[in-house]
mmCIF file of C-alpha atoms and ligand atoms in Angstrom:
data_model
loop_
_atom_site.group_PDB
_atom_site.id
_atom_site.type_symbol
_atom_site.label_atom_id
_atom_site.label_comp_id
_atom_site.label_asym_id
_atom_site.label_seq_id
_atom_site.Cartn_x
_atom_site.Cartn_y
_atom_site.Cartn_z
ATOM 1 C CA UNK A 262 -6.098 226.137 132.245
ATOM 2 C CA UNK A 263 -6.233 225.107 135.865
ATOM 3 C CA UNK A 264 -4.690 222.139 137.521
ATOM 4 C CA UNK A 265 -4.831 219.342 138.366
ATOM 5 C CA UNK A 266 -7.136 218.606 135.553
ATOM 6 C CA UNK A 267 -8.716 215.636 134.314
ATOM 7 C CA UNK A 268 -9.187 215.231 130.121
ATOM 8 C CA UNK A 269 -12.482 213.451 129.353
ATOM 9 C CA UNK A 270 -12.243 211.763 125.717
ATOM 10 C CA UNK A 271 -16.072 211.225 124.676
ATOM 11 C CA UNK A 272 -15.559 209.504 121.415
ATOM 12 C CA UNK A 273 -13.518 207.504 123.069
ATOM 13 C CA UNK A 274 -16.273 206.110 125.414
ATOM 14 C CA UNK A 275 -18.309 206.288 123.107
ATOM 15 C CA UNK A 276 -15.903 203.906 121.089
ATOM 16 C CA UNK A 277 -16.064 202.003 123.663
ATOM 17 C CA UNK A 278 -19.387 202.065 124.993
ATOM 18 C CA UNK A 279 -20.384 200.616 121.505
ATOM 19 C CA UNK A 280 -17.536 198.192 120.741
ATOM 20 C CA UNK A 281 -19.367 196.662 124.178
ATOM 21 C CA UNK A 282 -23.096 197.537 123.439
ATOM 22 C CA UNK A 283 -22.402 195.516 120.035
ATOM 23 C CA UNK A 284 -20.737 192.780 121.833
ATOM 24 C CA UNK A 285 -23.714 192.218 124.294
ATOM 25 C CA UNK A 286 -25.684 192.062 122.031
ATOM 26 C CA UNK A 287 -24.319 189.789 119.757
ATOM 27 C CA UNK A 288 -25.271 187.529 122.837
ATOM 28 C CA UNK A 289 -28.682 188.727 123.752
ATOM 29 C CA UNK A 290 -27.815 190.611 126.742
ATOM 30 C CA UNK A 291 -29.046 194.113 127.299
ATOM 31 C CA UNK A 292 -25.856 195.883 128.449
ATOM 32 C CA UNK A 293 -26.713 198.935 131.211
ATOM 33 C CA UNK A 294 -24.458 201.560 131.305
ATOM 34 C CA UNK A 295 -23.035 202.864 134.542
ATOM 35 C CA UNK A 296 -22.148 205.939 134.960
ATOM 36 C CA UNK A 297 -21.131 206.402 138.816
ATOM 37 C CA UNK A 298 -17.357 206.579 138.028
ATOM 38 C CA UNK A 299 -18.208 209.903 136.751
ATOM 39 C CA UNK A 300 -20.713 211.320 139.421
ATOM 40 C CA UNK A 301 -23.341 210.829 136.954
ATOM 41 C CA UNK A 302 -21.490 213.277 134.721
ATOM 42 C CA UNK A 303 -24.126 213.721 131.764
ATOM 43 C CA UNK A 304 -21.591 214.617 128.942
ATOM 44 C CA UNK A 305 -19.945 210.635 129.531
ATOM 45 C CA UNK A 306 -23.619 209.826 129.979
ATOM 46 C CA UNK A 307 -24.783 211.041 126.436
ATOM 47 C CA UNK A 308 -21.791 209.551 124.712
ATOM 48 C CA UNK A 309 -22.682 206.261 126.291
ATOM 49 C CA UNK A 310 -26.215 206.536 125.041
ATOM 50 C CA UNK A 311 -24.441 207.997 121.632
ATOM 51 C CA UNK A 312 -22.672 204.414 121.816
ATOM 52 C CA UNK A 313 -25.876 202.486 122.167
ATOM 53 C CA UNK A 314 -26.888 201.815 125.709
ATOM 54 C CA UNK A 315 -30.504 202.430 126.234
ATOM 55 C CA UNK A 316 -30.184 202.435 130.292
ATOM 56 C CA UNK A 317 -28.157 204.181 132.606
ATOM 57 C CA UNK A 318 -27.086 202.942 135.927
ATOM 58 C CA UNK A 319 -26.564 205.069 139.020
ATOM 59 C CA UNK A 320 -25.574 204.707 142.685
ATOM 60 C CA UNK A 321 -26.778 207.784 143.971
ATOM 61 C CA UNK A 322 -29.780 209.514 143.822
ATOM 62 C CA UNK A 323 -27.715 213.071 143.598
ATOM 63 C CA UNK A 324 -26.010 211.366 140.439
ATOM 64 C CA UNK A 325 -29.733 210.873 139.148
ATOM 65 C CA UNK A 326 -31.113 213.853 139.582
ATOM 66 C CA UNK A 327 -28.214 215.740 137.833
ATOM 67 C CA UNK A 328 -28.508 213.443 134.600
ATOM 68 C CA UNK A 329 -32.160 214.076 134.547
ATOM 69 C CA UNK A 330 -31.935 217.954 135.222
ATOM 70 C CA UNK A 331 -29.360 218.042 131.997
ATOM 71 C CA UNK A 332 -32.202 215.910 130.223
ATOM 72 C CA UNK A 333 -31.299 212.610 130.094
ATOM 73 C CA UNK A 334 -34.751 210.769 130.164
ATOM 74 C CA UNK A 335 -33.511 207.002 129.264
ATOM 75 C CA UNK A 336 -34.532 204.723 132.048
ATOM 76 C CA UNK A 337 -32.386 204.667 135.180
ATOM 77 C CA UNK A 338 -31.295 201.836 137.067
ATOM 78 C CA UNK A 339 -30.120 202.480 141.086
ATOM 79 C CA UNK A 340 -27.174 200.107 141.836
ATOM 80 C CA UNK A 341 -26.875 200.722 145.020
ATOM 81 C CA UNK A 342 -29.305 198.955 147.547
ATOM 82 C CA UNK A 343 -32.072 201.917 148.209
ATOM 83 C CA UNK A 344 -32.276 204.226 151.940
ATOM 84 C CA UNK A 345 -35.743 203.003 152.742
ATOM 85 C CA UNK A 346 -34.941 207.160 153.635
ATOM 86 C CA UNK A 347 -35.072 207.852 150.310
ATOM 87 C CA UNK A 348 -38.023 205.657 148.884
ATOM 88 C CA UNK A 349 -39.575 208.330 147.786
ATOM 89 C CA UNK A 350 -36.536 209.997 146.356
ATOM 90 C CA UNK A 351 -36.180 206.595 144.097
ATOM 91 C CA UNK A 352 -39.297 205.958 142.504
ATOM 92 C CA UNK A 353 -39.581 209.050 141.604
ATOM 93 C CA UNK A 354 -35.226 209.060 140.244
ATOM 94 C CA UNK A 355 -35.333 205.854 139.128
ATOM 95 C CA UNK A 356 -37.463 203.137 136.979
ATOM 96 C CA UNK A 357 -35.541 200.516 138.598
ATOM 97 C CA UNK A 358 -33.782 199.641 141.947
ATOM 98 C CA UNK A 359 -31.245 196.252 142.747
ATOM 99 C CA UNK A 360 -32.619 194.959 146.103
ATOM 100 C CA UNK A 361 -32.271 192.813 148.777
ATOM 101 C CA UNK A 362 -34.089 193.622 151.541
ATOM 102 C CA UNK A 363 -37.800 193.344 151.765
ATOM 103 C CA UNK A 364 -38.405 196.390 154.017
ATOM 104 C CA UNK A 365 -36.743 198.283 151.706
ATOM 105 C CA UNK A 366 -38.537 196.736 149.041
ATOM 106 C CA UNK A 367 -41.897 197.365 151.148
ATOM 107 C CA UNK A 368 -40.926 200.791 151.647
ATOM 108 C CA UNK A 369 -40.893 201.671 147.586
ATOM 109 C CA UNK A 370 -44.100 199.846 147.100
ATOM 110 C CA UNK A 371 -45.771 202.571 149.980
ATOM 111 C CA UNK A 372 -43.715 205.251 147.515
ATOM 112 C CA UNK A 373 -44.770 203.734 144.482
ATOM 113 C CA UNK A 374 -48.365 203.639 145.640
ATOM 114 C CA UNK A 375 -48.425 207.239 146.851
ATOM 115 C CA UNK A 376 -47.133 208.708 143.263
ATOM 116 C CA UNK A 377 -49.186 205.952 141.171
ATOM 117 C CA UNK A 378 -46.017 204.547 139.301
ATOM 118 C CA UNK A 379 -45.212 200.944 139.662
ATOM 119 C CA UNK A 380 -41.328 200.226 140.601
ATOM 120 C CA UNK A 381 -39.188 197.620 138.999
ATOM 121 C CA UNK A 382 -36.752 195.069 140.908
ATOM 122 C CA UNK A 383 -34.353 193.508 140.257
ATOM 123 C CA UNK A 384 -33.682 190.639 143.363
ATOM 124 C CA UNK A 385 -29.876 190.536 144.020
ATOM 125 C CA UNK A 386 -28.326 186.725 144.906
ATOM 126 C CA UNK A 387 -25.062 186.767 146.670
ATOM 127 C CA UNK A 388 -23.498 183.864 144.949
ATOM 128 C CA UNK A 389 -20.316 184.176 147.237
ATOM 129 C CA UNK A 390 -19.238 187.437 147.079
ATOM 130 C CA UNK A 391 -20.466 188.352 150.316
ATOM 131 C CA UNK A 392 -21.172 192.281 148.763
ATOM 132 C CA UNK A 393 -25.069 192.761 148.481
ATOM 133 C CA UNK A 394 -27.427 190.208 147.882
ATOM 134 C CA UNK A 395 -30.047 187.625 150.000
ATOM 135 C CA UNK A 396 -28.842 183.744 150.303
ATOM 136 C CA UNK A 397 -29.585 181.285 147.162
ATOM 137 C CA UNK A 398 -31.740 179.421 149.951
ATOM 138 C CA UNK A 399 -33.691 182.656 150.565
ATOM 139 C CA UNK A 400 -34.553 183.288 146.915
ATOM 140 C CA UNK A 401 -38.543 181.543 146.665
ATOM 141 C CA UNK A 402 -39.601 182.981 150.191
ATOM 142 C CA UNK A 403 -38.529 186.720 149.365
ATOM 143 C CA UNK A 404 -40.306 185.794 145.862
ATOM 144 C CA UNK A 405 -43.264 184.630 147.547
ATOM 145 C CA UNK A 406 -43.616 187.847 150.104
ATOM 146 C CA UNK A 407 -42.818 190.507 146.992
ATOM 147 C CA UNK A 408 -45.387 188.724 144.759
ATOM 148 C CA UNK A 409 -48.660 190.552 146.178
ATOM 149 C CA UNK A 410 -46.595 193.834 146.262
ATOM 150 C CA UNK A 411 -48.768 195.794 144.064
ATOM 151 C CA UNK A 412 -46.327 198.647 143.083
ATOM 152 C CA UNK A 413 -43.343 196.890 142.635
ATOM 153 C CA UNK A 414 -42.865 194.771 139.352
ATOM 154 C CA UNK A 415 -40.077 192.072 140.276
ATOM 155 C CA UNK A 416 -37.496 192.136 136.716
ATOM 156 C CA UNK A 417 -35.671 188.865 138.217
ATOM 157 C CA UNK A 418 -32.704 188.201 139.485
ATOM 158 C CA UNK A 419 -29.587 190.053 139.475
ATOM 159 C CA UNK A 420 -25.909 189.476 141.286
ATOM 160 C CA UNK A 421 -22.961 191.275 141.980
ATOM 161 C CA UNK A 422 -19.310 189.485 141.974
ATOM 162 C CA UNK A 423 -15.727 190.742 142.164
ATOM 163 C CA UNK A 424 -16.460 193.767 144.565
ATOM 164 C CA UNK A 425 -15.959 192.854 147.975
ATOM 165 C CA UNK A 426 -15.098 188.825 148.285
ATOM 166 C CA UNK A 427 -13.140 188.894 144.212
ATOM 167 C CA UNK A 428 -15.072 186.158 143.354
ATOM 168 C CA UNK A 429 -14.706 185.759 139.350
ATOM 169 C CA UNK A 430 -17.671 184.828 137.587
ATOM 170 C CA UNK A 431 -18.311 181.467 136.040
ATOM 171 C CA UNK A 432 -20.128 179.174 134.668
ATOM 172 C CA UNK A 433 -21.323 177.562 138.060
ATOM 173 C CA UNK A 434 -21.826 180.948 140.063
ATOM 174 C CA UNK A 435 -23.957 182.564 137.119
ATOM 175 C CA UNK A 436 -25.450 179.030 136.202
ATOM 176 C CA UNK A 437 -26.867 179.019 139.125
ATOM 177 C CA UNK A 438 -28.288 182.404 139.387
ATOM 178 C CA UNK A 439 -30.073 181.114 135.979
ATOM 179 C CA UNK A 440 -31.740 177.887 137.838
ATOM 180 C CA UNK A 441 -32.627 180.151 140.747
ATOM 181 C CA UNK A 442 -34.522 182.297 138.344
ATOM 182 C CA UNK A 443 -36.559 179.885 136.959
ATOM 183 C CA UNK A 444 -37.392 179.049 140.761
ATOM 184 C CA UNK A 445 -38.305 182.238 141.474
ATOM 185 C CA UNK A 446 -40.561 182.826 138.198
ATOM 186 C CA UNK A 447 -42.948 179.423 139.379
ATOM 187 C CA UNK A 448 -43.252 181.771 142.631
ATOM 188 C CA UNK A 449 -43.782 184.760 140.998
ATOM 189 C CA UNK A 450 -46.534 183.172 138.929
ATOM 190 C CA UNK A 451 -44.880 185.552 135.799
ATOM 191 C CA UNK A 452 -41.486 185.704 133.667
ATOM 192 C CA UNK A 453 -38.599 187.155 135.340
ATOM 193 C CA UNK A 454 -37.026 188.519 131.864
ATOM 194 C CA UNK A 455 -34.264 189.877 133.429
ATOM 195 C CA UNK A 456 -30.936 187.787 134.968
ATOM 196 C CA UNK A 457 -28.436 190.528 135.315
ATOM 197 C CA UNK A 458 -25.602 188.400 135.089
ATOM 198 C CA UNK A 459 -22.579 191.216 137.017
ATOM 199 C CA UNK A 460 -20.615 193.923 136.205
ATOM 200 C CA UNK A 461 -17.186 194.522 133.731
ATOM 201 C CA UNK A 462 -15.743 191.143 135.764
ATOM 202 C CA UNK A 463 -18.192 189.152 133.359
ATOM 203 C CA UNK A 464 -16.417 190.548 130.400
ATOM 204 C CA UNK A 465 -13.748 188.300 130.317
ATOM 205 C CA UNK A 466 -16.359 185.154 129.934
ATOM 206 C CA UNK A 467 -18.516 186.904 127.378
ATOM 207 C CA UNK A 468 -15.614 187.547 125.222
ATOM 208 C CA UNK A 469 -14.767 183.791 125.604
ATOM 209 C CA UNK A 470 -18.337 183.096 125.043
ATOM 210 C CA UNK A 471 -18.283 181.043 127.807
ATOM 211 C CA UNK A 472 -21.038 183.294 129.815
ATOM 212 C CA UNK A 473 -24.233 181.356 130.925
ATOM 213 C CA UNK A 474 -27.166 183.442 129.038
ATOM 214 C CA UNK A 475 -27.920 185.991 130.890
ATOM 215 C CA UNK A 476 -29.946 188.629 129.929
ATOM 216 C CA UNK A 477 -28.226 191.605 131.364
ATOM 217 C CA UNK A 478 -24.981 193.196 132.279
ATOM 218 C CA UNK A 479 -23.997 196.146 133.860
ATOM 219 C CA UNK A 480 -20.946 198.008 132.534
ATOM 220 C CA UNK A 481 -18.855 200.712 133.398
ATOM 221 C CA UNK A 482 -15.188 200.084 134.288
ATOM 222 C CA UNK A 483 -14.708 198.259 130.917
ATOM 223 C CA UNK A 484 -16.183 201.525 129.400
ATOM 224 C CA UNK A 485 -14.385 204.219 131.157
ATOM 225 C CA UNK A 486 -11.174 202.436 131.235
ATOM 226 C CA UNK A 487 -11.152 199.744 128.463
ATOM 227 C CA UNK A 488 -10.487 196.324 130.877
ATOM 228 C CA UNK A 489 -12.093 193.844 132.076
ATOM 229 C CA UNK A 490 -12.045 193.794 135.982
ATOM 230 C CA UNK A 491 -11.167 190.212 136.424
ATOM 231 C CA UNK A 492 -7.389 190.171 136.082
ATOM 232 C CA UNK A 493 -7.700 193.702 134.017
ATOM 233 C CA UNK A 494 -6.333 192.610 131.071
ATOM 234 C CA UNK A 495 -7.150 195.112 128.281
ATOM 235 C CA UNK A 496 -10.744 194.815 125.934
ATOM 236 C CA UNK A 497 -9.332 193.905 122.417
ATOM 237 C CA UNK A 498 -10.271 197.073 120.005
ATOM 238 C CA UNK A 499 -10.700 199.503 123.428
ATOM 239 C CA UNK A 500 -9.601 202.436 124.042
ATOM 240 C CA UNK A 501 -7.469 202.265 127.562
ATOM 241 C CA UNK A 502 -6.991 206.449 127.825
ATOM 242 C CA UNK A 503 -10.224 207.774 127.901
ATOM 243 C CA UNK A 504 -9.083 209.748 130.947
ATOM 244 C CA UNK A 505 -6.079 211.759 131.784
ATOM 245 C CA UNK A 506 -4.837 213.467 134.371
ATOM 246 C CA UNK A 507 -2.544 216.487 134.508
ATOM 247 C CA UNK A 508 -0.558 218.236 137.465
ATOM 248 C CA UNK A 509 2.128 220.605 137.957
ATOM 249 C CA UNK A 510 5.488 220.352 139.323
ATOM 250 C CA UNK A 511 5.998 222.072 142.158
ATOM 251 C CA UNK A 512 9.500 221.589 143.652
ATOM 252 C CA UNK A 513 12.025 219.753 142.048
ATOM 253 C CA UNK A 514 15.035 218.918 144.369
ATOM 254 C CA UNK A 515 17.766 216.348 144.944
ATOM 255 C CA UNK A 516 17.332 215.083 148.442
ATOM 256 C CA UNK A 517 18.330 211.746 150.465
ATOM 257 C CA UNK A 518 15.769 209.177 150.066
ATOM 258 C CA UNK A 519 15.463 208.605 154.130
ATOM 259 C CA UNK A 520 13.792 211.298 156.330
ATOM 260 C CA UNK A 521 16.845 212.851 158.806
ATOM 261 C CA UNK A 522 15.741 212.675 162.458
ATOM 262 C CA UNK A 523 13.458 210.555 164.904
ATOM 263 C CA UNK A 524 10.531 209.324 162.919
ATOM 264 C CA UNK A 525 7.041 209.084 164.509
ATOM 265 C CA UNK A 526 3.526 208.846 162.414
ATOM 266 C CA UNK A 527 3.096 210.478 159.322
ATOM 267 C CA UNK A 528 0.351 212.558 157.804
ATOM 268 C CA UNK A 529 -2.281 209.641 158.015
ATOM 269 C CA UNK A 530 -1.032 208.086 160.904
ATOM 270 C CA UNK A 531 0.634 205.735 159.423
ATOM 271 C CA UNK A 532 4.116 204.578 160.518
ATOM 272 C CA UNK A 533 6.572 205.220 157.456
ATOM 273 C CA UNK A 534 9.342 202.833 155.947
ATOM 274 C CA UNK A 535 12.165 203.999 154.120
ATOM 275 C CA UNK A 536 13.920 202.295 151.601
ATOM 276 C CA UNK A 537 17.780 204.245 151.285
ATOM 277 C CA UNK A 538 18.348 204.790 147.382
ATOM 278 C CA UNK A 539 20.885 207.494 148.249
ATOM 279 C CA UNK A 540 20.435 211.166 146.842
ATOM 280 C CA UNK A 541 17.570 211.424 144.205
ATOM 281 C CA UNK A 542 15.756 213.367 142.010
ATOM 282 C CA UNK A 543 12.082 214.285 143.434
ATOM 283 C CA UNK A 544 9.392 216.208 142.037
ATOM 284 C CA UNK A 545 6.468 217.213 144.552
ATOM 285 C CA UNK A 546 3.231 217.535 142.467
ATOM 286 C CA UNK A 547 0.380 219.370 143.166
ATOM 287 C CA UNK A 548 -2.270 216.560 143.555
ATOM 288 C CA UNK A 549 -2.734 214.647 146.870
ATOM 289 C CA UNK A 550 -5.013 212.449 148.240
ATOM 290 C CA UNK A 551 -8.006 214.937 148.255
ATOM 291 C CA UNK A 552 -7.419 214.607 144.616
ATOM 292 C CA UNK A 553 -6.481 210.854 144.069
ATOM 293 C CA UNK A 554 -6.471 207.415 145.056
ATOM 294 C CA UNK A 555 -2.552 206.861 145.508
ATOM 295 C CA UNK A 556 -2.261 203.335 144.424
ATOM 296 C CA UNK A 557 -4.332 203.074 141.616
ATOM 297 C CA UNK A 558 -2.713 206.146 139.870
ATOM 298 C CA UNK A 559 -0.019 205.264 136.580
ATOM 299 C CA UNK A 560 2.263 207.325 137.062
ATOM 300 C CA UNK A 561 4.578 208.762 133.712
ATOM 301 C CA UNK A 562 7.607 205.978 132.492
ATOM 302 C CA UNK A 563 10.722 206.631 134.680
ATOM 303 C CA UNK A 564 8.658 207.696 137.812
ATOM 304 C CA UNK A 565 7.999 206.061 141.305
ATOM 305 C CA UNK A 566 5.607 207.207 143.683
ATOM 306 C CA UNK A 567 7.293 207.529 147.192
ATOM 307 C CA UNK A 568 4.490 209.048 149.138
ATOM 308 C CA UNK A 569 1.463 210.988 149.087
ATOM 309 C CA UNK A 570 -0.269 213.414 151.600
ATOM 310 C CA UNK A 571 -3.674 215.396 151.234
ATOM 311 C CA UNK A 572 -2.482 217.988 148.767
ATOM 312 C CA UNK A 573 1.329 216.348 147.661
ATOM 313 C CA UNK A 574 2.372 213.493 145.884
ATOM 314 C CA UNK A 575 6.014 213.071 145.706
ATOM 315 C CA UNK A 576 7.801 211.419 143.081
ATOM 316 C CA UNK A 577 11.374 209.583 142.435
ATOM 317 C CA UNK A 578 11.745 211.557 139.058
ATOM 318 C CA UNK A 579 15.864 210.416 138.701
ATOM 319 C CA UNK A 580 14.764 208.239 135.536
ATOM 320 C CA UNK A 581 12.261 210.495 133.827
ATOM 321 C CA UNK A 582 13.407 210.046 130.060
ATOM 322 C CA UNK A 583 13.271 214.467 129.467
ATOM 323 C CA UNK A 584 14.392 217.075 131.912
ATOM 324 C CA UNK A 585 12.254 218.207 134.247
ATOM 325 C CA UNK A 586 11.498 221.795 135.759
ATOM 326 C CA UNK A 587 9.376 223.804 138.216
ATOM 327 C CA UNK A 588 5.949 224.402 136.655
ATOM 328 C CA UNK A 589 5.974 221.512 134.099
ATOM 329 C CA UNK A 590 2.880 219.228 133.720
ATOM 330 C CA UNK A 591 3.259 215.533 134.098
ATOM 331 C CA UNK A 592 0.346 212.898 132.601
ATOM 332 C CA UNK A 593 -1.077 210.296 134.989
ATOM 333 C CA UNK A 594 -3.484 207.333 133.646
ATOM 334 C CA UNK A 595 -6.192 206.908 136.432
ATOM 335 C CA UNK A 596 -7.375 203.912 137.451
ATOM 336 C CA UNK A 597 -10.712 202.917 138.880
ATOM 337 C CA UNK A 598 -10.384 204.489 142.234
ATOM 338 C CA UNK A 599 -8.051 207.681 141.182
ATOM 339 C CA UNK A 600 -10.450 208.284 138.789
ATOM 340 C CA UNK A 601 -13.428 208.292 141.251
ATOM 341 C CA UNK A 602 -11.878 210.520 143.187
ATOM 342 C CA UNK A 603 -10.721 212.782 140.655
ATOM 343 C CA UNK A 604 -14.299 213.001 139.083
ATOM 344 C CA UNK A 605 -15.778 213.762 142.997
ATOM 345 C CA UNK A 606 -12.915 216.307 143.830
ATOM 346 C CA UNK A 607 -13.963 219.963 143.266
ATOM 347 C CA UNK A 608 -10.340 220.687 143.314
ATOM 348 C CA UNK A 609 -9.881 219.098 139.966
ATOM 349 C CA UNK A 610 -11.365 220.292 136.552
ATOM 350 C CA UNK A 611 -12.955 218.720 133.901
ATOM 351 C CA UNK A 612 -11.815 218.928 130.359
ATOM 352 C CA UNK A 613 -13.924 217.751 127.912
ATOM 353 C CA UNK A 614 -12.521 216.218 123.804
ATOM 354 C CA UNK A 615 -13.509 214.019 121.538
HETATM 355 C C1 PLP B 189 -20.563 199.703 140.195
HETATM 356 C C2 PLP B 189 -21.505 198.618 139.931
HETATM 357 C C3 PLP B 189 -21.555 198.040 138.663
HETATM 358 C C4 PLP B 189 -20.599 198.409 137.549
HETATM 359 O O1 PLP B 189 -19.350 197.829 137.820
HETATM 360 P P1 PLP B 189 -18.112 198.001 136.808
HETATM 361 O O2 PLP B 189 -17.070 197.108 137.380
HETATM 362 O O3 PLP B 189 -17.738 199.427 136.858
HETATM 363 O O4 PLP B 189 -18.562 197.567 135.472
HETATM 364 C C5 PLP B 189 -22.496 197.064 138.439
HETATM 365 N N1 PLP B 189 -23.336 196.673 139.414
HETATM 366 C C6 PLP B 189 -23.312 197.208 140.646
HETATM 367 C C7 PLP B 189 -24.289 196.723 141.667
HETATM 368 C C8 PLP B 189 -22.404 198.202 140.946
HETATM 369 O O5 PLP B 189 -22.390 198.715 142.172
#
């Protein structure tokens, strides 16, 4: 066993993945399953296809191409806006691309062309979150200029909330993603099927059954980690530890709680603060920020993280309920971005149950 390591539970996502597939469902929407969280990792791939999604959802091309090299040959969905670079690269990775530029959009029609396929689109509407997406005003003119775009088949109309501006979804954001829709399809000249309706922060509405109809969603958060991304308030039924994260103890010492000496910057430049809790207990683990995101990391009951360089995290262990030593293991719960940056670190290995 090496450490850190990170404990994959596949039933559980796949618990998941189908307490959610059954839920969408239930409301006509074709749920998409996103596996980026997990650099495309196809084990938590197949047990989300295992738990009834019938599309995956990348944001890299790398991420594609190692799902389809162990197999996978479901229809892919690129989240992130295409490299008009890497055209090529995405007709050929994926059936489908979000998109908001028409360049770009140009550009996989020339790919699309060159390979004979014909490349689906989904048209992203920033309804406010200022993340991707053209302007509501924008949406019949971009409709009327991808129209005679032989190659590409436009799906409809997607958006993205919650990412960059936390805008929640609602009934008037993704209401009005449905009127612009039925704009855009007496431009189009065809149905637009698909209204991809957002990500795990439009859980909390479908499970209030408040959610305008759209037609998709795309999930991953609520999978991996079993909340909703609004106010991340647990999925009722989910499974919240589908991920764990090990590390060792590698010094365990009582020391003051404020540096002695002048203090300058610290390992990242910052400019440290010290708060004085006299002498206390502190464990230094062997996991730093080449390992983890810092502040979205649980860390065990009785434990306070006090700081965090590229290969250390330190910890205020005084009220940890056992007794500690050198070389003992203590259990994080990731969140979103520890977990992404577990699953990208080579330094930490993959366990697989369930
Ligand atoms: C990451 C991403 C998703 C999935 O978001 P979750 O919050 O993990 O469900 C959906 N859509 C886009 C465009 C994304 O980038």
């Amino acid at each position: 066993m090496t450490y850190p390591r990170i404990t994959i539970d596949l039933k559980k996502i796949e618990t998941n993945t189908r307490l959610l597939t059954d839920l969408c469902r239930q409301h006509d929407i074709e749920p998409v399953g996103v596996t980026k969280v997990t650099c495309g990792d196809p084990k938590v791939a197949r047990a989300m296809l295992a738990g009834g999604m019938n599309m995956l959802a990348e944001s890299r091309v790398e991420n594609a191409i190692r799902l389809r090299q162990a197999g996978i040959d479901v229809p892919l969905m690129l989240l992130r806006l295409p490299m008009p670079s890497q055209a090529e690269l995405v007709v050929e990775n994926f059936q489908c691309s979000l998109n908001s530029e028409l360049a770009t959009i140009k550009a996989l029609d020339r790919a699309a062309a060159s390979v004979g396929k014909v490349h689906q689109v989904v048209l992203m509407v920033d309804l406010g979150d200022l993340r991707e997406g053209i302007l509501p005003e924008d949406v019949e003119n971009t409709v009327a200029q991808i129209a005679p775009l032989a190659h590409i088949q436009l799906l409809g109309l997607g958006t993205n909330l919650t990412c960059y501006g936390g805008v929640i979804p609602s009934r008037d954001n993704l209401g009005r993603l449905l009127s612009l829709n039925k704009q855009a399809q007496a431009v189009y000249g065809q149905p637009l099927p698909v209204i991809s309706g957002g990500n795990s922060s439009s859980l909390p509405l479908l499970l209030e059954g408040k959610l305008p109809p759209v037609t998709q969603l795309r999930l991953g958060e609520g999978i991996m980690l079993g909340r909703e991304t609004v106010a991340r308030q647990p999925i009722p039924g989910a499974h919240l530890d589908c991920f764990t994260l090990e590390a060792e103890v590698i010094e365990l010492q009582t020391k003051p709680s404020v540096p002695i000496g002048e203090i300058g910057q610290d390992a990242f430049g910052g400019t440290p603060d010290f708060e004085d809790r006299g002498n206390h207990l502190r464990a230094i683990v062997a996991l730093g920020r080449q390992d983890i995101a810092v502040d979205s990391l649980e860390t065990p009951a009785g434990t306070d993280i006090l700081g965090a360089s590229s290969d250390h995290l330190l910890l205020d262990v005084t009220d940890y309920q056992q007794p500690l030593k050198v070389g003992d293991r203590l259990v994080f719960s990731p969140g979103y971005g520890a977990l992404l940056a577990a699953m990208t670190s080579a330094y930490v290995s993959k366990e697989y149950c369930g």
